[in-house]
XYZ file of N, CA and C in Angstrom:
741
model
N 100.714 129.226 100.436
C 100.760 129.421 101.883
C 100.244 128.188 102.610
N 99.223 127.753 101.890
C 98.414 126.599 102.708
C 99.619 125.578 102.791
N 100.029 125.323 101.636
C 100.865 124.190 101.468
C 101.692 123.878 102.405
N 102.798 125.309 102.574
C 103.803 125.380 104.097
C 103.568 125.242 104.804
N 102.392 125.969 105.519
C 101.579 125.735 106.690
C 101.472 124.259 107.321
N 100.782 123.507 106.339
C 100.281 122.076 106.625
C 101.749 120.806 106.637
N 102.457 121.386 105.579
C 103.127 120.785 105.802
C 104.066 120.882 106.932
N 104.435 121.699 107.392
C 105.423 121.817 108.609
C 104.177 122.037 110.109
N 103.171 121.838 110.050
C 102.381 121.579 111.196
C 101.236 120.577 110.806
N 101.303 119.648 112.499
C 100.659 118.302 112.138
C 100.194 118.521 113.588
N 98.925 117.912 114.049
C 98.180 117.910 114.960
C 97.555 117.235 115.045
N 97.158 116.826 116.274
C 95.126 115.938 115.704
C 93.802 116.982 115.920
N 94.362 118.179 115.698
C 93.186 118.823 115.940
C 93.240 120.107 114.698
N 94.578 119.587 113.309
C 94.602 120.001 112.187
C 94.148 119.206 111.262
N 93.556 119.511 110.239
C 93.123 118.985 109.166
C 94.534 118.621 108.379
N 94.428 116.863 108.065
C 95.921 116.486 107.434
C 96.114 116.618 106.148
N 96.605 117.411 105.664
C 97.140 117.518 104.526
C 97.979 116.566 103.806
N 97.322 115.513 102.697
C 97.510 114.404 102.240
C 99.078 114.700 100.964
N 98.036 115.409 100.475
C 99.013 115.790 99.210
C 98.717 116.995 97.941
N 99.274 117.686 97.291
C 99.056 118.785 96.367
C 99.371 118.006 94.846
N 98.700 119.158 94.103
C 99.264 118.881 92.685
C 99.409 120.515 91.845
N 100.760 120.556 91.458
C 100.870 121.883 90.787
C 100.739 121.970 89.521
N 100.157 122.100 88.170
C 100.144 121.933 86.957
C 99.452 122.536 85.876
N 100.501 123.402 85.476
C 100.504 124.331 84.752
C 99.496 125.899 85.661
N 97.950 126.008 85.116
C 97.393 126.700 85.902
C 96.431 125.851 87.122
N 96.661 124.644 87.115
C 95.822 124.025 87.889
C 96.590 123.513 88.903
N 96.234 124.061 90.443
C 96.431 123.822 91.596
C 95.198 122.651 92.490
N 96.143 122.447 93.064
C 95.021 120.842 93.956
C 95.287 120.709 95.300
N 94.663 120.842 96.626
C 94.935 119.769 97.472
C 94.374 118.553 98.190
N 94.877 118.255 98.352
C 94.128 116.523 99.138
C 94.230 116.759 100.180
N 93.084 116.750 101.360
C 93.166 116.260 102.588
C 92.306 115.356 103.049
N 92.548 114.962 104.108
C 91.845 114.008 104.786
C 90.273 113.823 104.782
N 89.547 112.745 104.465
C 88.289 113.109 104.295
C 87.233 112.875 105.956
N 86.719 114.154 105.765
C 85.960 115.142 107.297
C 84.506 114.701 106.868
N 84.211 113.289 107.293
C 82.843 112.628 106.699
C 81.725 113.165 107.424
N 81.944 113.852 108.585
C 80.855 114.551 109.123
C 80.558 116.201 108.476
N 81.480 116.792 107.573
C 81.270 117.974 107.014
C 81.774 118.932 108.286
N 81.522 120.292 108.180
C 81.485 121.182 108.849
C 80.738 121.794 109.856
N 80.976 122.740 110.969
C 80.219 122.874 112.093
C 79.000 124.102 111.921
N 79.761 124.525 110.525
C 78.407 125.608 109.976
C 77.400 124.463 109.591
N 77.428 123.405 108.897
C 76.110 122.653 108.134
C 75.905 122.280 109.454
N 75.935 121.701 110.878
C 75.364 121.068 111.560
C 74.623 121.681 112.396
N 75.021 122.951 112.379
C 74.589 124.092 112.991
C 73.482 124.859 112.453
N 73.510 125.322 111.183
C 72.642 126.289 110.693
C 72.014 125.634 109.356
N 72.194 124.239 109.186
C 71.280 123.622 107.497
C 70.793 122.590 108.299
N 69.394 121.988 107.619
C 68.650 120.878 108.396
C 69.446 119.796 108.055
N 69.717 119.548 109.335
C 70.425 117.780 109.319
C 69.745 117.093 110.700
N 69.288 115.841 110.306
C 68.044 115.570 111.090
C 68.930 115.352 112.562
N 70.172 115.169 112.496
C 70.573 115.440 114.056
C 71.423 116.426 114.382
N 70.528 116.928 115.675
C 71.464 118.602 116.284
C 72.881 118.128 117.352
N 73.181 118.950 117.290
C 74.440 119.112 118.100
C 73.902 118.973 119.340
N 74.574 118.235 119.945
C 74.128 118.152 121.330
C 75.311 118.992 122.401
N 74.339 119.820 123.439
C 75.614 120.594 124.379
C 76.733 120.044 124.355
N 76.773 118.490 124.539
C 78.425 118.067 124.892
C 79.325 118.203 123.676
N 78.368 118.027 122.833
C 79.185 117.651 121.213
C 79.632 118.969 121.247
N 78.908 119.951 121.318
C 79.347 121.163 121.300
C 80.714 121.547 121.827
N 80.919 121.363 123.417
C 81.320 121.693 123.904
C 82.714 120.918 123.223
N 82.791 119.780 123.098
C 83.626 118.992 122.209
C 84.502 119.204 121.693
N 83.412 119.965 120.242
C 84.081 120.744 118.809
C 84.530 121.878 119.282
N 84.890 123.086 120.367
C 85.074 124.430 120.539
C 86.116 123.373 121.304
N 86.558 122.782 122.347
C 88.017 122.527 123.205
C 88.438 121.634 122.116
N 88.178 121.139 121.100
C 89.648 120.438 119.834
C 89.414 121.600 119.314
N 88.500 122.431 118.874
C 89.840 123.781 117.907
C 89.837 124.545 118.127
N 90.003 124.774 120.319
C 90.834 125.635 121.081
C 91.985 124.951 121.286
N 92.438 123.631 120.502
C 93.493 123.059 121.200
C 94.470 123.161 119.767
N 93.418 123.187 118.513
C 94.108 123.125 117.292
C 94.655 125.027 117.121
N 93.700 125.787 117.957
C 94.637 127.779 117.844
C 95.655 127.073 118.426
N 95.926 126.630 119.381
C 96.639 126.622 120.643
C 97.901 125.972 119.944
N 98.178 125.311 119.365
C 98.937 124.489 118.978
C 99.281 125.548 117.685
N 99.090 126.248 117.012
C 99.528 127.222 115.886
C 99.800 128.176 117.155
N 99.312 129.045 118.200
C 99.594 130.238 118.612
C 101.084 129.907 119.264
N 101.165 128.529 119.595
C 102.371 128.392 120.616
C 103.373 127.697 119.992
N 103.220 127.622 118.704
C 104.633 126.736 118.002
C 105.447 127.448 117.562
N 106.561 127.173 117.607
C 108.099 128.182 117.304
C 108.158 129.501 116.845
N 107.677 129.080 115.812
C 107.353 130.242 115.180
C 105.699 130.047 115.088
N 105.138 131.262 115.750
C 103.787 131.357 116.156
C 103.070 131.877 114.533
N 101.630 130.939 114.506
C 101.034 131.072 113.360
C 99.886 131.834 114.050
N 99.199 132.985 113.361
C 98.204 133.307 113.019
C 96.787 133.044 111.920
N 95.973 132.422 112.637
C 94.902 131.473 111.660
C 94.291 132.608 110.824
N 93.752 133.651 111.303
C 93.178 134.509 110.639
C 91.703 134.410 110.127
N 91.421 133.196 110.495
C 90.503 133.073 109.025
C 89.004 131.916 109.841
N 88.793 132.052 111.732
C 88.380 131.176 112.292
C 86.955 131.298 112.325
N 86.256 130.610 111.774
C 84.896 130.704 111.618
C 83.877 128.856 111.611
N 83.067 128.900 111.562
C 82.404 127.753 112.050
C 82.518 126.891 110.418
N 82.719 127.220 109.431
C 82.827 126.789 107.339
C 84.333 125.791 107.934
N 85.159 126.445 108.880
C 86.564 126.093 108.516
C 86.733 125.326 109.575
N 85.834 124.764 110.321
C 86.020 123.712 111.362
C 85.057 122.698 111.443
N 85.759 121.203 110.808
C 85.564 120.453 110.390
C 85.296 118.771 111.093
N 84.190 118.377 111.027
C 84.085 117.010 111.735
C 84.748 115.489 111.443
N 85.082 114.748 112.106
C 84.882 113.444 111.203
C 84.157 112.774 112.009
N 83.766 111.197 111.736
C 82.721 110.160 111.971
C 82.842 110.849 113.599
N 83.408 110.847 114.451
C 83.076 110.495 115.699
C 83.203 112.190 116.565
N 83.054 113.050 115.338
C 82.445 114.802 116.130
C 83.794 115.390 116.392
N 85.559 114.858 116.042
C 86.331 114.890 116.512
C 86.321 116.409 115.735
N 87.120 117.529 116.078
C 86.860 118.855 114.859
C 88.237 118.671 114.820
N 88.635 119.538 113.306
C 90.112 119.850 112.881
C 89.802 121.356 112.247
N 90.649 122.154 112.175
C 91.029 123.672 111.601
C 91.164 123.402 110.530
N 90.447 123.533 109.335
C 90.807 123.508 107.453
C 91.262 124.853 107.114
N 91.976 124.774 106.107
C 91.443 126.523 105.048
C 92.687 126.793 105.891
N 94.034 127.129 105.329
C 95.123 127.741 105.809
C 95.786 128.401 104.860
N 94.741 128.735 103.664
C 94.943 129.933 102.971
C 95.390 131.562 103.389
N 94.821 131.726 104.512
C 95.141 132.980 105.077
C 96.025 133.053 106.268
N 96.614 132.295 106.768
C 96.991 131.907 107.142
C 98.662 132.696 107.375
N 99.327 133.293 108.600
C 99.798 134.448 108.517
C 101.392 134.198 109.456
N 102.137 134.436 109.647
C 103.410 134.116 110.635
C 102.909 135.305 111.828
N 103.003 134.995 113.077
C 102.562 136.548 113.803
C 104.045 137.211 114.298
N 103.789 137.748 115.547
C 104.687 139.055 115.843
C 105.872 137.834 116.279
N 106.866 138.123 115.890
C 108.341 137.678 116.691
C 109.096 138.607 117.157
N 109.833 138.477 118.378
C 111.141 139.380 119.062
C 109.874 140.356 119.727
N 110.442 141.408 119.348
C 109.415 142.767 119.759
C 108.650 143.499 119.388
N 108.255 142.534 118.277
C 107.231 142.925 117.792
C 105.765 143.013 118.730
N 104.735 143.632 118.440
C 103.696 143.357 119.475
C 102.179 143.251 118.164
N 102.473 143.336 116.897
C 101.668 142.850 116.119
C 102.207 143.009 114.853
N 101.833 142.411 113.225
C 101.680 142.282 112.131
C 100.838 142.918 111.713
N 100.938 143.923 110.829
C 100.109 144.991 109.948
C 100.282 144.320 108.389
N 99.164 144.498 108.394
C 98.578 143.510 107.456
C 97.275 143.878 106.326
N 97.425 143.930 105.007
C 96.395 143.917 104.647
C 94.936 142.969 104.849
N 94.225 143.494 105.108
C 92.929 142.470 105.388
C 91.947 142.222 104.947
N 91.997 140.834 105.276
C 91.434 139.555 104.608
C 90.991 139.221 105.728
N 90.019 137.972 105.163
C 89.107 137.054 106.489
C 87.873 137.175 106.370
N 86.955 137.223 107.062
C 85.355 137.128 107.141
C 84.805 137.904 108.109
N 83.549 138.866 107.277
C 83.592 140.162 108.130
C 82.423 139.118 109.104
N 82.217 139.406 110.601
C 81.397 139.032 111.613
C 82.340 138.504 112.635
N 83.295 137.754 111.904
C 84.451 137.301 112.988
C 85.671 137.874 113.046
N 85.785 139.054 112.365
C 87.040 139.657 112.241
C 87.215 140.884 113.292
N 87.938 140.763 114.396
C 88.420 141.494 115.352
C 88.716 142.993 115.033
N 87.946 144.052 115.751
C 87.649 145.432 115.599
C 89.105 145.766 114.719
N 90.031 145.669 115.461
C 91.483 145.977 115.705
C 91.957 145.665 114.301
N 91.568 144.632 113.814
C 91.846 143.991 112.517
C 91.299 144.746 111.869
N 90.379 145.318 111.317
C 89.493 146.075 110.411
C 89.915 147.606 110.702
N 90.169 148.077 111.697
C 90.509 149.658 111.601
C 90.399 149.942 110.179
N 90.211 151.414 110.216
C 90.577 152.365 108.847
C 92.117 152.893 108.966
N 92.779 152.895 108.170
C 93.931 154.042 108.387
C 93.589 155.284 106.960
N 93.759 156.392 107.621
C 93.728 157.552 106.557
C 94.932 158.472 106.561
N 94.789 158.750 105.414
C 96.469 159.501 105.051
C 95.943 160.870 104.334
N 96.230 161.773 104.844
C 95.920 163.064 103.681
C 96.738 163.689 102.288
N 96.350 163.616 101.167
C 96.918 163.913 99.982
C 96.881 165.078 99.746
N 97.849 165.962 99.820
C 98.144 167.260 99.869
C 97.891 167.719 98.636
N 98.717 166.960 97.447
C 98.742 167.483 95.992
C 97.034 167.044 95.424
N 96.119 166.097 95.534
C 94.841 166.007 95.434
C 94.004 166.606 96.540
N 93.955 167.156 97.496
C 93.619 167.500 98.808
C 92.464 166.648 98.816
N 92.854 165.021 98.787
C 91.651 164.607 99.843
C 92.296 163.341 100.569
N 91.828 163.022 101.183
C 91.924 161.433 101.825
C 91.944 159.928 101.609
N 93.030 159.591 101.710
C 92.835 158.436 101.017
C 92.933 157.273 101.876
N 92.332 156.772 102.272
C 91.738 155.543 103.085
C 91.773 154.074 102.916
N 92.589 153.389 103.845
C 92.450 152.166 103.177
C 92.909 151.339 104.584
N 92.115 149.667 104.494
C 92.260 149.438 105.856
C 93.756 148.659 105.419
N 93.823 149.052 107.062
C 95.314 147.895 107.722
C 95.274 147.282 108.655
N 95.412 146.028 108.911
C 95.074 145.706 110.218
C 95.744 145.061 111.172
N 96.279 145.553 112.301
C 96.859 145.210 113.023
C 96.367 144.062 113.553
N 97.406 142.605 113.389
C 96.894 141.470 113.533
C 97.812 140.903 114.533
N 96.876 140.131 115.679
C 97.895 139.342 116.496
C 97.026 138.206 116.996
N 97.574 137.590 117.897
C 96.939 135.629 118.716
C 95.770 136.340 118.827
N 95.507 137.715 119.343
C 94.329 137.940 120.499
C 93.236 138.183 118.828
N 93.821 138.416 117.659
C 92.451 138.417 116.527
C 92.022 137.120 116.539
N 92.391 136.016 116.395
C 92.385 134.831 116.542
C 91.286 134.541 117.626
N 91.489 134.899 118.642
C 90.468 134.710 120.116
C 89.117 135.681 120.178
N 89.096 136.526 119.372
C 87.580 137.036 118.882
C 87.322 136.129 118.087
N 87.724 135.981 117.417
C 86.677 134.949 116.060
C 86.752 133.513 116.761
N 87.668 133.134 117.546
C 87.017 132.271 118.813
C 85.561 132.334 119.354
N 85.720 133.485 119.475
C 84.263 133.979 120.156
C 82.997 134.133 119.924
N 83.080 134.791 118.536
C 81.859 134.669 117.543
C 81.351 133.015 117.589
N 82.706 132.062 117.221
C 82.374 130.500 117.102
C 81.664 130.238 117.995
N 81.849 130.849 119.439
C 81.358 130.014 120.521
C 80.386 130.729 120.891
N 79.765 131.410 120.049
C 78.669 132.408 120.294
C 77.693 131.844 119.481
N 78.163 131.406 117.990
C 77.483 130.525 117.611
C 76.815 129.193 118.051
N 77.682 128.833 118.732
C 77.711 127.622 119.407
C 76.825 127.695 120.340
N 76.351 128.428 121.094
C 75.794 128.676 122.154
C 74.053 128.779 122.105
N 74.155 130.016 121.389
C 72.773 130.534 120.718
C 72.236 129.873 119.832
N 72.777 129.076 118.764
C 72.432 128.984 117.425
C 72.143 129.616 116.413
N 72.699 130.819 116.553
C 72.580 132.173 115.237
C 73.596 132.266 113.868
N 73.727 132.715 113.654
C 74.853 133.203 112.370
C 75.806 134.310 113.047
N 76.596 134.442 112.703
C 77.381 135.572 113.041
C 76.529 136.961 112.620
N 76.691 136.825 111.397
C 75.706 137.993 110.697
C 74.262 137.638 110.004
N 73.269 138.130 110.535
C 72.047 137.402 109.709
C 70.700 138.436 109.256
N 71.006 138.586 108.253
C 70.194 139.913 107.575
C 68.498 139.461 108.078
N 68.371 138.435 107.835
C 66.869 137.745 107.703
C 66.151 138.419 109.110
N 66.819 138.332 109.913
C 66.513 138.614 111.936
C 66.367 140.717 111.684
N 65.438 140.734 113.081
C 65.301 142.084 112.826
C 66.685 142.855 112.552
N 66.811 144.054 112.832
C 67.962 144.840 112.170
C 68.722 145.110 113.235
N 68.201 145.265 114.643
C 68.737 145.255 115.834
C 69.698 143.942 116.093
N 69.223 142.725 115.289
C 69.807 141.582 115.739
C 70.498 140.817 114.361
N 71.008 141.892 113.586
C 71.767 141.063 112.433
C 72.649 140.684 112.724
N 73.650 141.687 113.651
C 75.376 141.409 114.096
C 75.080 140.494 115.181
N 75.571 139.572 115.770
C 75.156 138.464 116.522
C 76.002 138.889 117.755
N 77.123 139.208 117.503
C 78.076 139.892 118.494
C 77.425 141.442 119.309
N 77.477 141.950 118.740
C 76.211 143.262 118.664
C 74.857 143.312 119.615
N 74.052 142.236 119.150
C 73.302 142.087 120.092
C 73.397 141.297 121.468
N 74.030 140.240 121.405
C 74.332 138.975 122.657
C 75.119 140.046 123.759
N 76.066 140.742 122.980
C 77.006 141.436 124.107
C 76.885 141.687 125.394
N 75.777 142.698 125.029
C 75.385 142.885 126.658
C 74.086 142.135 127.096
N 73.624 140.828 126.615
C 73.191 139.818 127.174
C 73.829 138.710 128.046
N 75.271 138.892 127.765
C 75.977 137.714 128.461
C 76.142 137.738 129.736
N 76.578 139.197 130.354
C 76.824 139.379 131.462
C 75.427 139.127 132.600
N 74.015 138.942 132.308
C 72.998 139.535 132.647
C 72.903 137.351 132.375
N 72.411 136.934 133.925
C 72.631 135.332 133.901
C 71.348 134.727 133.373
N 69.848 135.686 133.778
C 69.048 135.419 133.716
C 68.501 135.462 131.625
N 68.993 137.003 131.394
C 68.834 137.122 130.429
C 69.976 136.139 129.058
N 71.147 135.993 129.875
C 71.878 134.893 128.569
C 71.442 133.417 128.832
N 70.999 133.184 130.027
C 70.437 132.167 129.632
C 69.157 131.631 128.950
N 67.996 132.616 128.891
C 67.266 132.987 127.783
C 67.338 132.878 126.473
N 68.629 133.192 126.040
C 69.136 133.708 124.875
C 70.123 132.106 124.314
N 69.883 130.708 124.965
C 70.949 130.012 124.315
C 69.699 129.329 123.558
N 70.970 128.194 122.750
C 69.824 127.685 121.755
C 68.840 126.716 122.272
N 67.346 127.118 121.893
C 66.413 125.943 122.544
C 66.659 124.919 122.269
N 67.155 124.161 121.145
C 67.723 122.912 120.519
C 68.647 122.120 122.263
N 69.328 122.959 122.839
C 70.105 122.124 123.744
C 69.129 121.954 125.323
N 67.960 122.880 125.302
C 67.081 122.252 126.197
C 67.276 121.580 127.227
N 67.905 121.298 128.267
C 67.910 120.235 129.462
C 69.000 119.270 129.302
N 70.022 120.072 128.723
C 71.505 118.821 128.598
C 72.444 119.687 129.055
N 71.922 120.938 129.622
C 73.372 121.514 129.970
C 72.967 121.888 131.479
N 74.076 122.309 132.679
C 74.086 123.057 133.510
C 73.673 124.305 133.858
N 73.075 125.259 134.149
C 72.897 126.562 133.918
C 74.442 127.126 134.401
N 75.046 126.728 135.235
C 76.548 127.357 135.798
C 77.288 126.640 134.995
N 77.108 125.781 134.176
C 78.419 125.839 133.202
C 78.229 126.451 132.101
N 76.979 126.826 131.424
C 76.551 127.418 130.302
C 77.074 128.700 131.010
N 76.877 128.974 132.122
C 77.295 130.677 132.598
C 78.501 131.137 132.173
N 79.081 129.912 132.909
C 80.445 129.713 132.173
C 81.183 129.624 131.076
N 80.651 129.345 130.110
C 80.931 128.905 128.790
C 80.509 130.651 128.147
N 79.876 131.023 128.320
C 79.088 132.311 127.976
C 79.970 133.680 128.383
N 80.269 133.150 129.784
C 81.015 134.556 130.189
C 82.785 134.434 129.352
N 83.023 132.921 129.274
C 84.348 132.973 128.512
C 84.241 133.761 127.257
N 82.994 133.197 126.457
C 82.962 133.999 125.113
C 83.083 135.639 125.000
N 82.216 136.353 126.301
C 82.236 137.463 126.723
C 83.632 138.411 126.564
N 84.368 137.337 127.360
C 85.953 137.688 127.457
C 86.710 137.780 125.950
N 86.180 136.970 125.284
C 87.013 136.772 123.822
C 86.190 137.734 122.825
N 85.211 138.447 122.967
C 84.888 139.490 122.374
C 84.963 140.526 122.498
N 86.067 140.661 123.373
C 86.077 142.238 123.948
C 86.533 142.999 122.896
N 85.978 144.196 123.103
C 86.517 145.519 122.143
C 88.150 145.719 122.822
N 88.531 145.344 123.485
C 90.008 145.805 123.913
C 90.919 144.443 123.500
N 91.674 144.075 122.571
C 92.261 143.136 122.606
C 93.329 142.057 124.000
N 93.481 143.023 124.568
C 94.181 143.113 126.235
C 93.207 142.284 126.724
N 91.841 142.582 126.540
C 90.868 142.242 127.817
C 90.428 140.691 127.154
N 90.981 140.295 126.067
C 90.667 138.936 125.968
C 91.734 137.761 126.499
N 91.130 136.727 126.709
C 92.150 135.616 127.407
C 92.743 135.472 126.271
N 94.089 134.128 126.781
C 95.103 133.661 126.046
C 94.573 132.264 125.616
N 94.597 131.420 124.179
C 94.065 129.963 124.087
C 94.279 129.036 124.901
N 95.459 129.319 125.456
C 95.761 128.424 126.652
C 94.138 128.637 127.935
N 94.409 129.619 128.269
C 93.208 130.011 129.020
C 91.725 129.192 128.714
N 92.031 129.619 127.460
C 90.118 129.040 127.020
C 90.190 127.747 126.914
N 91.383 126.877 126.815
C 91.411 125.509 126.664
C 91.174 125.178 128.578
N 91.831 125.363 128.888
C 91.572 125.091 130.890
C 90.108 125.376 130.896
N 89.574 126.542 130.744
C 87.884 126.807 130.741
C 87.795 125.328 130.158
N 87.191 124.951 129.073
C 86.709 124.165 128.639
C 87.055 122.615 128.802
N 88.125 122.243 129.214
C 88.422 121.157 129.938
C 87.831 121.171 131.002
N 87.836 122.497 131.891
C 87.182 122.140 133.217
C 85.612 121.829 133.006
N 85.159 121.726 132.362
C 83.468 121.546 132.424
C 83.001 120.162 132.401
């Protein structure tokens, strides 16, 4: 899957796919080397320099520009798989989208989503995506349960959200270590965002006096939008790319 993917989409805000090797049981790929690592190590492992608000703001509008560029190409791709491991730096903070293993074709014609077995990473994976479906077995009389998940652009724009929730706060998506009230990161921030006094409380002390309080409002209430429990009630990437240009 990765292979197709990369090869028939090229961006500067995709990770370039150099070259593969198929042989016998051993599979390979080459890409481009991302000398700054990933936005999880810069974020959450000691590296003696932090992200600074702008950098931040940076890395979230290149891979709102790298969804954007899969949600809106011909045939529209579904990333599936968007988390802070799979978005990647080089020397100068530029980010690219890696990992197009999961990586999915979405709804075409009239369709209005892809049902899908599911895969991805639980903290960023969109309610909608995870449902249960249950079926009743008449001849065993019990239930048999198994998820399906209705997948479309707007799963994509939650796990947007988590990113930029990360981004914001400096938490984990999920973090057992933090009291129990505050493992799900989504969970707790939720109804902190709306509340200006209290989300701004709540961002990371690391960015201290480099940001705006009305653009952090801003940046905060977008994420708000991309976590909604209603898939409807989240913006379009196009959307979140204008947010974030405008700042």
């Amino acid at each position: 899957a990765e292979v197709n993917y990369l090869g028939q989409l090229q961006h500067p805000n995709l990770v370039k796919l150099i070259g593969y090797c198929c042989e016998e049981d051993h599979r390979l790929l080459v890409y481009e080397y991302m000398s700054s690592g990933s936005l999880e190590n810069h974020l959450f492992r000691r590296i003696s320099e932090t992200l600074t608000w702008s950098r931040r703001m940076k890395i979230a509008l290149h891979a709102a520009k790298g969804l954007a560029f899969l949600h809106d190409a011909e045939r529209p791709v579904i990333y599936r798989d968007f988390k802070t491991s799979n978005i990647l730096l080089d020397v100068d903070f530029n980010a690219k989208l890696s990992d197009f293993g999961l990586a999915k074709d979405g709804p075409m014609g009239d369709q209005t989503h892809v049902s899908t077995r599911v895969m991805g990473t639980y903290g960023y994976a969109a309610p909608e995506y995870i449902m249960t479906v249950s079926r009743y077995d008449e001849k065993n009389s019990i239930f048999l349960v198994k998820l399906l998940g209705h997948l479309t652009a707007r799963s994509d724009i939650y796990g947007f959200g988590v990113v930029l929730l990360e981004m914001l706060i400096g938490r984990k998506a999920l973090d057992k270590s933090r009291p129990s009230h505050e493992h799900n990161l989504v969970d707790w921030a939720r109804p902190l965002l709306t509340h200006e006094k209290k989300c701004l409380k709540i961002l990371d002390p690391r960015m201290d006096g480099q940001y705006l309080p009305k653009a952090a409002i801003k940046v905060a209430n977008l994420a708000h939008k991309c976590i909604s429990q209603n898939p409807k009630g989240r913006p379009t990437v196009s959307h979140i790319v204008q947010v974030l240009e405008s700042l």
